[in-house]
Short mmCIF file of C-alpha atoms and ligand atoms in Angstrom, two decimals:
data_model
loop_
_atom_site.label_atom_id
_atom_site.label_comp_id
_atom_site.label_asym_id
_atom_site.label_seq_id
_atom_site.Cartn_x
_atom_site.Cartn_y
_atom_site.Cartn_z
CA UNK A 172 0.00 0.00 0.00
CA UNK A 173 1.33 3.44 -0.91
CA UNK A 174 -0.38 6.46 0.63
CA UNK A 175 0.36 10.15 0.07
CA UNK A 176 -0.79 12.92 2.45
CA UNK A 177 -1.17 16.37 0.89
CA UNK A 178 -1.69 19.88 2.31
CA UNK A 179 -0.67 23.34 1.10
CA UNK A 180 2.86 23.87 2.42
CA UNK A 181 3.85 20.31 3.47
CA UNK A 182 5.18 21.71 6.76
CA UNK A 183 2.22 21.57 9.20
CA UNK A 184 -0.64 19.12 8.52
CA UNK A 185 0.58 16.54 6.00
CA UNK A 186 3.92 15.92 7.80
CA UNK A 187 1.89 15.10 10.92
CA UNK A 188 -0.38 12.79 8.90
CA UNK A 189 2.70 11.10 7.38
CA UNK A 190 4.37 10.69 10.78
CA UNK A 191 1.26 9.38 12.54
CA UNK A 192 0.36 6.85 9.84
CA UNK A 193 3.99 5.72 9.46
CA UNK A 194 4.08 5.09 13.22
CA UNK A 195 0.87 3.01 13.14
CA UNK A 196 2.04 1.08 10.07
CA UNK A 197 5.31 0.16 11.79
CA UNK A 198 3.52 -0.84 15.00
CA UNK A 199 1.44 -3.23 12.90
CA UNK A 200 4.45 -4.67 11.09
CA UNK A 201 3.11 -3.59 7.70
CA UNK A 202 5.33 -2.85 4.72
CA UNK A 203 3.49 0.23 3.46
CA UNK A 204 5.03 3.36 1.98
CA UNK A 205 3.75 6.63 3.41
CA UNK A 206 4.82 10.05 2.11
CA UNK A 207 3.58 13.64 2.09
CA UNK A 208 3.68 16.66 -0.22
CA UNK A 209 2.31 20.19 -0.59
CA UNK A 210 0.44 21.69 -3.52
CA UNK A 211 2.52 24.88 -3.06
CA UNK A 212 6.29 25.19 -3.38
CA UNK A 213 6.98 27.88 -0.74
CA UNK A 214 8.62 25.55 1.76
CA UNK A 215 10.32 22.96 -0.47
CA UNK A 216 13.35 21.42 1.27
CA UNK A 217 12.34 22.67 4.71
CA UNK A 218 11.84 20.71 7.90
CA UNK A 219 8.27 20.49 9.22
CA UNK A 220 7.10 23.50 11.26
CA UNK A 221 8.61 23.36 14.75
CA UNK A 222 5.10 23.27 16.27
CA UNK A 223 4.31 20.10 14.28
CA UNK A 224 7.64 18.58 15.34
CA UNK A 225 6.86 19.47 18.96
CA UNK A 226 3.37 17.97 19.13
CA UNK A 227 4.53 14.80 17.34
CA UNK A 228 7.48 14.44 19.75
CA UNK A 229 5.04 14.64 22.66
CA UNK A 230 3.39 11.47 21.29
CA UNK A 231 6.66 9.67 20.52
CA UNK A 232 6.75 10.44 16.79
CA UNK A 233 9.83 11.92 15.09
CA UNK A 234 9.23 14.16 12.06
CA UNK A 235 12.79 15.45 11.69
CA UNK A 236 13.78 13.18 8.80
CA UNK A 237 11.02 14.78 6.69
CA UNK A 238 11.66 17.57 4.16
CA UNK A 239 8.92 19.45 2.32
CA UNK A 240 8.36 18.68 -1.34
CA UNK A 241 5.78 19.73 -3.91
CA UNK A 242 3.06 17.42 -5.24
CA UNK A 243 3.89 16.25 -8.77
CA UNK A 244 1.94 14.57 -11.58
CA UNK A 245 3.90 11.33 -11.14
CA UNK A 246 2.43 10.98 -7.63
CA UNK A 247 -0.83 9.89 -9.28
CA UNK A 248 1.04 6.86 -10.66
CA UNK A 249 3.21 6.22 -7.61
CA UNK A 250 0.50 6.12 -4.89
CA UNK A 251 -2.66 4.05 -4.39
CA UNK A 252 -4.46 6.70 -2.34
CA UNK A 253 -3.87 10.46 -2.11
CA UNK A 254 -5.38 12.10 0.97
CA UNK A 255 -5.99 15.84 0.87
CA UNK A 256 -6.12 17.64 4.22
CA UNK A 257 -8.71 20.20 3.04
CA UNK A 258 -11.19 20.92 0.27
CA UNK A 259 -9.04 23.59 -1.40
CA UNK A 260 -6.09 21.25 -1.80
CA UNK A 261 -8.46 18.43 -2.78
CA UNK A 262 -9.71 20.58 -5.67
CA UNK A 263 -6.19 21.66 -6.62
CA UNK A 264 -5.01 18.04 -6.79
CA UNK A 265 -8.07 17.01 -8.82
CA UNK A 266 -7.30 19.78 -11.30
CA UNK A 267 -3.91 18.16 -11.95
CA UNK A 268 -5.41 14.73 -12.67
CA UNK A 269 -5.47 13.68 -16.32
CA UNK A 270 -7.43 10.42 -16.08
CA UNK A 271 -10.45 9.24 -14.13
CA UNK A 272 -8.29 6.53 -12.53
CA UNK A 273 -6.12 9.34 -11.12
CA UNK A 274 -9.13 11.34 -9.87
CA UNK A 275 -10.45 8.27 -8.07
CA UNK A 276 -7.33 8.07 -5.93
CA UNK A 277 -7.93 11.51 -4.37
CA UNK A 278 -9.87 11.60 -1.07
CA UNK A 279 -10.49 13.99 1.79
CA UNK A 280 -8.86 12.52 4.88
CA UNK A 281 -11.59 13.54 7.34
CA UNK A 282 -14.19 11.63 5.32
CA UNK A 283 -12.56 8.52 6.80
CA UNK A 284 -13.93 9.48 10.23
CA UNK A 285 -17.00 11.49 9.14
CA UNK A 286 -18.10 9.92 5.83
CA UNK A 287 -19.37 12.43 3.24
CA UNK A 288 -18.89 15.38 5.59
CA UNK A 289 -16.27 16.85 3.22
CA UNK A 290 -14.73 18.70 6.15
CA UNK A 291 -11.22 20.09 6.28
CA UNK A 292 -8.34 19.76 8.72
CA UNK A 293 -8.00 23.43 9.80
CA UNK A 294 -4.80 25.16 8.71
CA UNK A 295 -2.91 25.76 11.98
CA UNK A 296 -0.09 27.82 10.43
CA UNK A 297 -1.20 31.26 11.62
CA UNK A 298 -2.57 30.12 14.99
CA UNK A 299 -1.12 28.97 18.29
CA UNK A 300 0.09 25.63 19.57
CA UNK A 301 -3.41 24.47 20.56
CA UNK A 302 -4.24 24.38 16.85
CA UNK A 303 -1.50 21.80 16.34
CA UNK A 304 -2.79 19.64 19.20
CA UNK A 305 -6.25 19.76 17.62
CA UNK A 306 -4.85 18.81 14.21
CA UNK A 307 -2.86 15.98 15.80
CA UNK A 308 -5.97 14.52 17.48
CA UNK A 309 -8.04 14.67 14.26
CA UNK A 310 -5.28 13.07 12.21
CA UNK A 311 -4.68 10.37 14.80
CA UNK A 312 -8.33 9.28 14.55
CA UNK A 313 -8.34 9.51 10.75
CA UNK A 314 -5.07 7.57 10.38
CA UNK A 315 -6.40 4.82 12.66
CA UNK A 316 -9.33 4.44 10.24
CA UNK A 317 -6.99 4.44 7.24
CA UNK A 318 -4.90 1.72 8.88
CA UNK A 319 -7.92 -0.47 9.63
CA UNK A 320 -9.43 0.11 6.19
CA UNK A 321 -6.44 -1.13 4.18
CA UNK A 322 -4.61 -3.56 6.46
P1 4NP B 1704 0.28 23.31 5.81
O1 4NP B 1704 0.23 24.75 6.47
O2 4NP B 1704 -0.42 23.44 4.48
O3 4NP B 1704 -0.52 22.48 6.78
O4 4NP B 1704 1.71 22.91 5.70
C1 4NP B 1704 0.70 25.91 5.85
C2 4NP B 1704 2.05 26.13 5.77
C3 4NP B 1704 2.51 27.29 5.18
C4 4NP B 1704 1.62 28.21 4.68
C5 4NP B 1704 0.26 27.97 4.76
C6 4NP B 1704 -0.20 26.82 5.33
N1 4NP B 1704 2.09 29.41 4.10
O5 4NP B 1704 1.25 30.24 3.69
O6 4NP B 1704 3.31 29.59 3.99
#
């Protein structure tokens, strides 16, 4: 199984989603590949935001080997499922798809815990640390569902 997590900058939400799901996958002894990317290029090559690193560390998850990269067309071929963190990025990814088979791979991550709600993981970038805790908790629940769905 190959799963890609996508947000805007690939420094706040999708690195947390990658780290959380990677942790669960390893705990379950599964040989899945988990990665993350951003639709925007502003932060390419950067470490995750220090607030994401901090909240993940609190739960025993290390994000410091991650570096931001931009989503690319080849990701549609490389991954089985592409999870967008919010509706804006969901639409931006869909706009890059060339085939229906590519479109079908793109999902909103919170629909795994609230089917058909089409809700978004709030962007915590301009807020305080409590926003990162909130994002962590949402993504932990969603990643647990993803794990159980495909394992
Ligand atoms: P992310 O958060 O999409 O969860 O990584 C953001 C990171 C950077 C910016 C916006 C959102 N930015 O505008 O630079």
